[in-house]
mmCIF file of C-alpha atoms and ligand atoms in Angstrom:
data_model
loop_
_atom_site.group_PDB
_atom_site.id
_atom_site.type_symbol
_atom_site.label_atom_id
_atom_site.label_comp_id
_atom_site.label_asym_id
_atom_site.label_seq_id
_atom_site.Cartn_x
_atom_site.Cartn_y
_atom_site.Cartn_z
ATOM 1 C CA ASP A 1 -27.607 -13.238 -6.324
ATOM 2 C CA ARG A 2 -25.240 -11.985 -3.580
ATOM 3 C CA LEU A 3 -26.747 -14.339 -1.000
ATOM 4 C CA SER A 4 -25.214 -17.413 -2.600
ATOM 5 C CA LEU A 5 -21.699 -15.968 -2.995
ATOM 6 C CA SER A 6 -18.820 -16.414 -0.563
ATOM 7 C CA PHE A 7 -17.484 -13.324 1.194
ATOM 8 C CA THR A 8 -14.070 -13.810 -0.429
ATOM 9 C CA LYS A 9 -15.728 -13.605 -3.806
ATOM 10 C CA ARG A 10 -17.835 -10.633 -2.805
ATOM 11 C CA ALA A 11 -14.720 -8.752 -1.689
ATOM 12 C CA THR A 12 -13.673 -8.729 -5.349
ATOM 13 C CA TYR A 13 -16.945 -7.005 -6.326
ATOM 14 C CA ALA A 14 -16.718 -4.305 -3.647
ATOM 15 C CA LYS A 15 -15.818 -0.845 -4.963
ATOM 16 C CA ASN A 16 -15.367 0.576 -1.467
ATOM 17 C CA ASN A 17 -12.093 -0.208 0.328
ATOM 18 C CA MET A 18 -13.655 -0.640 3.768
ATOM 19 C CA ALA A 19 -16.271 -3.033 2.355
ATOM 20 C CA LYS A 20 -13.452 -5.081 0.793
ATOM 21 C CA LYS A 21 -11.649 -5.150 4.120
ATOM 22 C CA LEU A 22 -14.801 -6.134 5.971
ATOM 23 C CA PHE A 23 -15.585 -8.996 3.573
ATOM 24 C CA ASN A 24 -12.044 -10.315 3.976
ATOM 25 C CA VAL A 25 -12.155 -10.108 7.774
ATOM 26 C CA MET A 26 -15.514 -11.921 7.768
ATOM 27 C CA ALA A 27 -14.145 -14.703 5.575
ATOM 28 C CA LYS A 28 -10.940 -15.055 7.580
ATOM 29 C CA LYS A 29 -12.533 -15.025 11.051
ATOM 30 C CA GLU A 30 -15.689 -16.826 9.890
ATOM 31 C CA THR A 31 -18.006 -14.303 11.463
ATOM 32 C CA ASN A 32 -21.065 -12.233 10.564
ATOM 33 C CA LEU A 33 -21.231 -10.720 14.025
ATOM 34 C CA CYS A 34 -21.074 -7.015 14.850
ATOM 35 C CA VAL A 35 -21.399 -6.149 18.520
ATOM 36 C CA ALA A 36 -23.159 -2.909 19.484
ATOM 37 C CA ALA A 37 -21.032 -1.562 22.344
ATOM 38 C CA ASP A 38 -23.793 0.532 23.880
ATOM 39 C CA LEU A 39 -22.114 1.108 27.242
ATOM 40 C CA THR A 40 -21.467 4.451 28.877
ATOM 41 C CA GLU A 41 -18.063 3.948 30.464
ATOM 42 C CA ALA A 42 -14.829 3.751 28.541
ATOM 43 C CA THR A 43 -13.368 0.860 30.545
ATOM 44 C CA ASP A 44 -16.540 -1.162 30.066
ATOM 45 C CA ILE A 45 -16.349 -0.745 26.293
ATOM 46 C CA LEU A 46 -12.658 -1.671 26.272
ATOM 47 C CA ASN A 47 -13.360 -4.781 28.373
ATOM 48 C CA LEU A 48 -16.221 -5.720 26.085
ATOM 49 C CA ALA A 49 -14.028 -5.227 23.002
ATOM 50 C CA GLU A 50 -11.327 -7.490 24.479
ATOM 51 C CA GLN A 51 -13.838 -10.218 25.260
ATOM 52 C CA VAL A 52 -15.829 -10.214 22.024
ATOM 53 C CA GLY A 53 -12.841 -9.306 19.821
ATOM 54 C CA PRO A 54 -12.078 -12.836 18.571
ATOM 55 C CA TYR A 55 -15.686 -13.405 17.458
ATOM 56 C CA ILE A 56 -16.602 -10.184 15.639
ATOM 57 C CA CYS A 57 -15.912 -8.542 12.284
ATOM 58 C CA CYS A 58 -16.988 -5.140 13.517
ATOM 59 C CA LEU A 59 -17.563 -3.197 16.735
ATOM 60 C CA LYS A 60 -20.272 -0.554 16.572
ATOM 61 C CA THR A 61 -20.173 2.433 18.897
ATOM 62 C CA HIS A 62 -22.406 5.351 19.862
ATOM 63 C CA ILE A 63 -19.501 7.507 20.966
ATOM 64 C CA ASP A 64 -21.772 10.287 22.305
ATOM 65 C CA ILE A 65 -23.189 8.079 25.081
ATOM 66 C CA LEU A 66 -19.805 7.879 26.830
ATOM 67 C CA GLN A 67 -19.597 9.688 30.173
ATOM 68 C CA ASP A 68 -15.812 9.759 30.257
ATOM 69 C CA PHE A 69 -14.663 10.161 26.656
ATOM 70 C CA HIS A 70 -10.955 10.809 26.223
ATOM 71 C CA PRO A 71 -8.760 10.556 23.092
ATOM 72 C CA ASN A 72 -6.744 7.836 24.898
ATOM 73 C CA PHE A 73 -9.863 5.685 24.832
ATOM 74 C CA ILE A 74 -9.838 5.788 21.025
ATOM 75 C CA LYS A 75 -6.143 4.956 20.960
ATOM 76 C CA ARG A 76 -6.721 1.872 23.136
ATOM 77 C CA LEU A 77 -9.816 0.808 21.202
ATOM 78 C CA LYS A 78 -7.866 0.997 17.938
ATOM 79 C CA GLU A 79 -5.135 -1.194 19.459
ATOM 80 C CA ILE A 80 -7.687 -3.826 20.483
ATOM 81 C CA ALA A 81 -9.276 -3.650 17.018
ATOM 82 C CA GLU A 82 -5.882 -4.236 15.461
ATOM 83 C CA THR A 83 -5.000 -7.137 17.762
ATOM 84 C CA HIS A 84 -8.273 -8.958 17.142
ATOM 85 C CA GLU A 85 -8.746 -7.799 13.538
ATOM 86 C CA PHE A 86 -12.103 -6.124 13.672
ATOM 87 C CA ILE A 87 -13.317 -2.856 12.195
ATOM 88 C CA LEU A 88 -14.687 0.182 14.046
ATOM 89 C CA MET A 89 -18.056 1.604 13.090
ATOM 90 C CA GLU A 90 -19.470 4.783 14.598
ATOM 91 C CA ASP A 91 -23.241 4.647 14.412
ATOM 92 C CA ARG A 92 -23.677 8.436 14.276
ATOM 93 C CA LYS A 93 -26.632 8.306 11.852
ATOM 94 C CA PHE A 94 -25.729 11.642 10.302
ATOM 95 C CA ALA A 95 -28.756 13.604 9.104
ATOM 96 C CA ASP A 96 -28.291 17.310 8.340
ATOM 97 C CA ILE A 97 -27.100 19.737 5.671
ATOM 98 C CA GLY A 98 -23.642 19.078 4.254
ATOM 99 C CA ASN A 99 -21.892 21.853 6.168
ATOM 100 C CA THR A 100 -23.221 20.748 9.554
ATOM 101 C CA VAL A 101 -22.468 17.091 8.857
ATOM 102 C CA GLN A 102 -18.911 17.992 7.902
ATOM 103 C CA LEU A 103 -18.475 19.698 11.274
ATOM 104 C CA GLN A 104 -20.112 16.847 13.194
ATOM 105 C CA TYR A 105 -17.990 14.314 11.336
ATOM 106 C CA SER A 106 -14.553 15.926 11.693
ATOM 107 C CA GLN A 107 -14.732 18.427 14.543
ATOM 108 C CA GLY A 108 -15.974 18.560 18.128
ATOM 109 C CA LEU A 109 -15.014 16.303 20.988
ATOM 110 C CA TYR A 110 -15.094 13.025 19.091
ATOM 111 C CA GLN A 111 -13.294 13.764 15.783
ATOM 112 C CA ILE A 112 -15.086 10.802 14.241
ATOM 113 C CA SER A 113 -13.369 11.128 10.856
ATOM 114 C CA SER A 114 -9.977 10.458 12.475
ATOM 115 C CA TRP A 115 -10.776 6.976 13.805
ATOM 116 C CA ALA A 116 -14.005 5.419 12.506
ATOM 117 C CA SER A 117 -13.509 3.248 9.417
ATOM 118 C CA LEU A 118 -17.265 2.906 8.975
ATOM 119 C CA ILE A 119 -20.105 5.308 9.736
ATOM 120 C CA THR A 120 -23.883 5.251 9.381
ATOM 121 C CA VAL A 121 -25.702 7.977 7.454
ATOM 122 C CA HIS A 122 -29.382 8.743 6.892
ATOM 123 C CA SER A 123 -30.298 9.158 3.233
ATOM 124 C CA LEU A 124 -32.929 11.787 4.168
ATOM 125 C CA PHE A 125 -30.792 14.792 3.163
ATOM 126 C CA GLY A 126 -29.831 13.301 -0.200
ATOM 127 C CA ARG A 127 -26.592 13.567 -2.193
ATOM 128 C CA SER A 128 -25.182 16.594 -0.346
ATOM 129 C CA ILE A 129 -24.718 14.601 2.852
ATOM 130 C CA LEU A 130 -22.551 12.042 1.063
ATOM 131 C CA ASP A 131 -20.614 14.729 -0.839
ATOM 132 C CA SER A 132 -19.794 16.480 2.428
ATOM 133 C CA ILE A 133 -18.537 13.300 4.081
ATOM 134 C CA ILE A 134 -16.399 12.278 1.116
ATOM 135 C CA GLU A 135 -14.933 15.789 0.942
ATOM 136 C CA SER A 136 -13.794 15.400 4.589
ATOM 137 C CA ASN A 137 -12.448 11.872 4.152
ATOM 138 C CA ASP A 138 -12.587 9.722 1.053
ATOM 139 C CA ASP A 139 -11.215 6.628 2.830
ATOM 140 C CA ILE A 140 -14.488 5.887 4.583
ATOM 141 C CA GLY A 141 -17.122 3.175 4.318
ATOM 142 C CA VAL A 142 -20.635 4.528 4.625
ATOM 143 C CA PHE A 143 -23.631 2.450 5.637
ATOM 144 C CA LEU A 144 -26.805 4.130 4.376
ATOM 145 C CA ILE A 145 -29.957 3.578 6.397
ATOM 146 C CA ALA A 146 -32.757 2.241 4.206
ATOM 147 C CA GLU A 147 -34.942 0.535 6.811
ATOM 148 C CA VAL A 148 -34.987 0.506 10.622
ATOM 149 C CA SER A 149 -35.940 -2.031 13.247
ATOM 150 C CA SER A 150 -38.184 0.047 15.492
ATOM 151 C CA SER A 151 -41.933 -0.471 15.453
ATOM 152 C CA ASN A 152 -44.147 2.110 13.732
ATOM 153 C CA ASN A 153 -41.250 3.870 12.024
ATOM 154 C CA LEU A 154 -42.070 6.329 9.224
ATOM 155 C CA ILE A 155 -39.947 4.867 6.416
ATOM 156 C CA ASP A 156 -41.974 3.788 3.377
ATOM 157 C CA GLU A 157 -41.146 1.702 0.309
ATOM 158 C CA LYS A 158 -40.275 4.692 -1.860
ATOM 159 C CA TYR A 159 -37.784 6.021 0.702
ATOM 160 C CA THR A 160 -36.162 2.597 0.874
ATOM 161 C CA THR A 161 -35.946 2.220 -2.935
ATOM 162 C CA GLU A 162 -34.554 5.737 -3.371
ATOM 163 C CA THR A 163 -31.980 5.075 -0.652
ATOM 164 C CA ILE A 164 -30.680 2.040 -2.545
ATOM 165 C CA LYS A 165 -30.521 4.098 -5.757
ATOM 166 C CA LEU A 166 -28.578 6.826 -3.959
ATOM 167 C CA GLY A 167 -26.173 4.222 -2.591
ATOM 168 C CA LEU A 168 -25.568 2.738 -6.021
ATOM 169 C CA SER A 169 -24.608 6.126 -7.395
ATOM 170 C CA TYR A 170 -21.847 6.407 -4.742
ATOM 171 C CA GLU A 171 -20.427 2.909 -5.094
ATOM 172 C CA SER A 172 -16.871 3.782 -4.111
ATOM 173 C CA SER A 173 -17.920 5.319 -0.765
ATOM 174 C CA ILE A 174 -20.810 3.075 0.217
ATOM 175 C CA ALA A 175 -19.891 -0.100 2.090
ATOM 176 C CA GLY A 176 -23.473 -1.183 2.473
ATOM 177 C CA VAL A 177 -26.981 -0.620 3.670
ATOM 178 C CA VAL A 178 -28.656 -0.867 7.073
ATOM 179 C CA CYS A 179 -31.915 -2.687 6.484
ATOM 180 C CA GLN A 180 -34.133 -5.611 7.443
ATOM 181 C CA ASN A 181 -34.784 -7.212 4.035
ATOM 182 C CA PRO A 182 -32.696 -8.456 1.070
ATOM 183 C CA LEU A 183 -33.105 -5.230 -0.922
ATOM 184 C CA PHE A 184 -30.124 -5.314 -3.323
ATOM 185 C CA ARG A 185 -29.597 -8.953 -4.234
ATOM 186 C CA ASP A 186 -27.963 -8.038 -7.558
ATOM 187 C CA PHE A 187 -25.166 -5.965 -6.014
ATOM 188 C CA PRO A 188 -22.760 -8.381 -4.331
ATOM 189 C CA GLY A 189 -20.237 -5.645 -3.484
ATOM 190 C CA PHE A 190 -22.581 -4.082 -0.902
ATOM 191 C CA LEU A 191 -23.085 -5.444 2.613
ATOM 192 C CA GLN A 192 -26.423 -5.756 4.360
ATOM 193 C CA LEU A 193 -26.137 -4.763 8.015
ATOM 194 C CA THR A 194 -29.130 -5.805 10.096
ATOM 195 C CA PRO A 195 -29.722 -4.722 13.715
ATOM 196 C CA GLY A 196 -32.520 -5.979 15.937
ATOM 197 C CA VAL A 197 -31.107 -9.440 16.619
ATOM 198 C CA GLN A 198 -31.531 -11.491 19.771
ATOM 199 C CA LEU A 199 -31.898 -15.117 20.778
ATOM 200 C CA ASP A 200 -33.963 -14.630 23.924
ATOM 201 C CA SER A 201 -36.519 -11.945 23.175
ATOM 202 C CA THR A 202 -38.651 -10.412 20.410
ATOM 203 C CA LYS A 203 -38.783 -6.807 21.604
ATOM 204 C CA ASP A 204 -37.755 -4.342 24.307
ATOM 205 C CA ASN A 205 -40.154 -1.875 25.958
ATOM 206 C CA LEU A 206 -39.107 1.107 23.799
ATOM 207 C CA GLY A 207 -40.069 -0.065 20.315
ATOM 208 C CA GLN A 208 -37.081 -2.233 19.387
ATOM 209 C CA GLN A 209 -38.070 -5.396 17.482
ATOM 210 C CA TYR A 210 -35.853 -8.483 17.422
ATOM 211 C CA ASN A 211 -35.474 -11.380 15.033
ATOM 212 C CA SER A 212 -33.470 -14.533 15.641
ATOM 213 C CA PRO A 213 -29.993 -14.881 14.096
ATOM 214 C CA GLU A 214 -31.312 -17.512 11.634
ATOM 215 C CA LYS A 215 -34.173 -15.265 10.572
ATOM 216 C CA VAL A 216 -31.991 -12.208 9.854
ATOM 217 C CA ILE A 217 -29.555 -14.294 7.803
ATOM 218 C CA GLU A 218 -32.548 -15.660 5.905
ATOM 219 C CA ASN A 219 -33.685 -12.044 5.404
ATOM 220 C CA GLY A 220 -30.394 -11.239 3.691
ATOM 221 C CA ALA A 221 -28.185 -9.968 6.498
ATOM 222 C CA ASP A 222 -24.456 -10.254 5.825
ATOM 223 C CA ILE A 223 -23.669 -8.742 9.198
ATOM 224 C CA ALA A 224 -25.972 -9.001 12.203
ATOM 225 C CA VAL A 225 -25.751 -6.380 14.959
ATOM 226 C CA VAL A 226 -26.193 -7.706 18.476
ATOM 227 C CA GLY A 227 -26.187 -5.328 21.420
ATOM 228 C CA ARG A 228 -27.909 -6.227 24.650
ATOM 229 C CA GLY A 229 -28.201 -9.891 23.628
ATOM 230 C CA ILE A 230 -24.468 -10.001 24.356
ATOM 231 C CA THR A 231 -23.708 -7.004 26.591
ATOM 232 C CA LYS A 232 -26.316 -8.000 29.190
ATOM 233 C CA SER A 233 -25.224 -11.625 29.221
ATOM 234 C CA ALA A 234 -23.501 -13.061 32.302
ATOM 235 C CA ASP A 235 -20.902 -14.669 30.053
ATOM 236 C CA ILE A 236 -19.976 -12.059 27.432
ATOM 237 C CA ALA A 237 -17.329 -14.037 25.570
ATOM 238 C CA GLY A 238 -19.377 -17.241 25.632
ATOM 239 C CA SER A 239 -22.427 -15.424 24.363
ATOM 240 C CA ALA A 240 -20.486 -13.722 21.545
ATOM 241 C CA GLU A 241 -19.059 -17.091 20.534
ATOM 242 C CA GLN A 242 -22.577 -18.564 20.503
ATOM 243 C CA TYR A 243 -24.013 -15.762 18.321
ATOM 244 C CA ARG A 244 -21.019 -16.064 15.979
ATOM 245 C CA ARG A 245 -21.557 -19.776 15.564
ATOM 246 C CA VAL A 246 -25.335 -19.650 15.061
ATOM 247 C CA LEU A 247 -25.016 -16.809 12.533
ATOM 248 C CA TRP A 248 -22.142 -18.404 10.633
ATOM 249 C CA ASP A 249 -23.855 -21.794 10.462
ATOM 250 C CA ALA A 250 -27.010 -20.153 9.085
ATOM 251 C CA CYS A 251 -24.928 -18.179 6.587
ATOM 252 C CA LYS A 252 -23.019 -21.253 5.378
ATOM 253 C CA ARG A 253 -26.347 -22.828 4.421
ATOM 254 C CA ARG A 254 -27.127 -20.073 1.910
ATOM 255 C CA ILE A 255 -23.674 -19.893 0.267
ATOM 256 C CA SER A 256 -23.153 -22.141 -2.747
ATOM 257 C CA GLU A 257 -20.130 -20.631 -4.523
HETATM 258 P P1 BMP B 1 -29.761 -3.947 20.846
HETATM 259 O O1 BMP B 1 -29.331 -5.263 20.197
HETATM 260 O O2 BMP B 1 -29.263 -3.816 22.237
HETATM 261 O O3 BMP B 1 -31.226 -3.666 20.698
HETATM 262 O O4 BMP B 1 -28.991 -2.761 20.057
HETATM 263 C C1 BMP B 1 -29.202 -2.506 18.704
HETATM 264 C C2 BMP B 1 -28.213 -1.494 18.187
HETATM 265 O O5 BMP B 1 -28.442 -1.296 16.792
HETATM 266 C C3 BMP B 1 -28.303 -0.113 18.816
HETATM 267 O O6 BMP B 1 -26.983 0.413 18.901
HETATM 268 C C4 BMP B 1 -29.110 0.703 17.833
HETATM 269 O O7 BMP B 1 -28.751 2.069 17.817
HETATM 270 C C5 BMP B 1 -28.770 0.051 16.506
HETATM 271 N N1 BMP B 1 -29.856 0.079 15.486
HETATM 272 C C6 BMP B 1 -31.069 -0.556 15.690
HETATM 273 O O8 BMP B 1 -31.298 -1.163 16.734
HETATM 274 N N2 BMP B 1 -32.021 -0.528 14.704
HETATM 275 C C7 BMP B 1 -31.852 0.118 13.519
HETATM 276 O O9 BMP B 1 -32.722 0.079 12.671
HETATM 277 C C8 BMP B 1 -30.616 0.760 13.302
HETATM 278 C C9 BMP B 1 -29.633 0.728 14.294
HETATM 279 O O10 BMP B 1 -28.474 1.315 14.083
#
């Protein structure tokens, strides 16, 4: 059962290079925290990254919400990621035919394939979407979306099960799965990324549903994504440190080897 294994041990099971890296960063920095940098100005994201940097294993962006995107922003963000040893994930949630995804992934304004170590992908379009991404860049860690946190979403059990199966057939490219439940306990090389995490509230007014840090770790999360719980806080660094500690303490309780 992956839940009882240490991250150092799980790194040795990972077939994907980015997953290996992520496990090792998590073990070294003692953190399960990924911050969702959902801010619309470049300087705000850079400031956030500087402040939360010491406490996170991963920074998750939605690059297309930036009002003032510039390649220099990516350069600076990569420097901060290097200084504080965290990994960049672009939460693009690709979902289209292979040819279109290839263009969205490597072309356009954002050139995602040139800087994101991790990306999110919907399983909806099947194998061709993964083939097209790997053809563009085989040094990528993909997180496949098997479940989502929003209320009344349309994903059913079959979709979730088939998503895990698809992931297992692309072991060297898949870093993990975005989900809410411990779906793949027998595959310690994959990471469970769980969004919808907050200490102070249970939902927003647009369908987001939150669980507490303890609850998501109990539900199998290896990495918990926290956005507004940290970005809207008056003390960003203090809040990131608090989430890191609560998550890590909860995680330590489930690890026995
Ligand atoms: P917040 O903690 O502010 O609600 O942000 C959650 C982040 O996680 C957002 O960036 C959102 O796009 C992402 N996310 C989610 O909330 N639920 C999912 O099921 C999948 C996600 O990627």
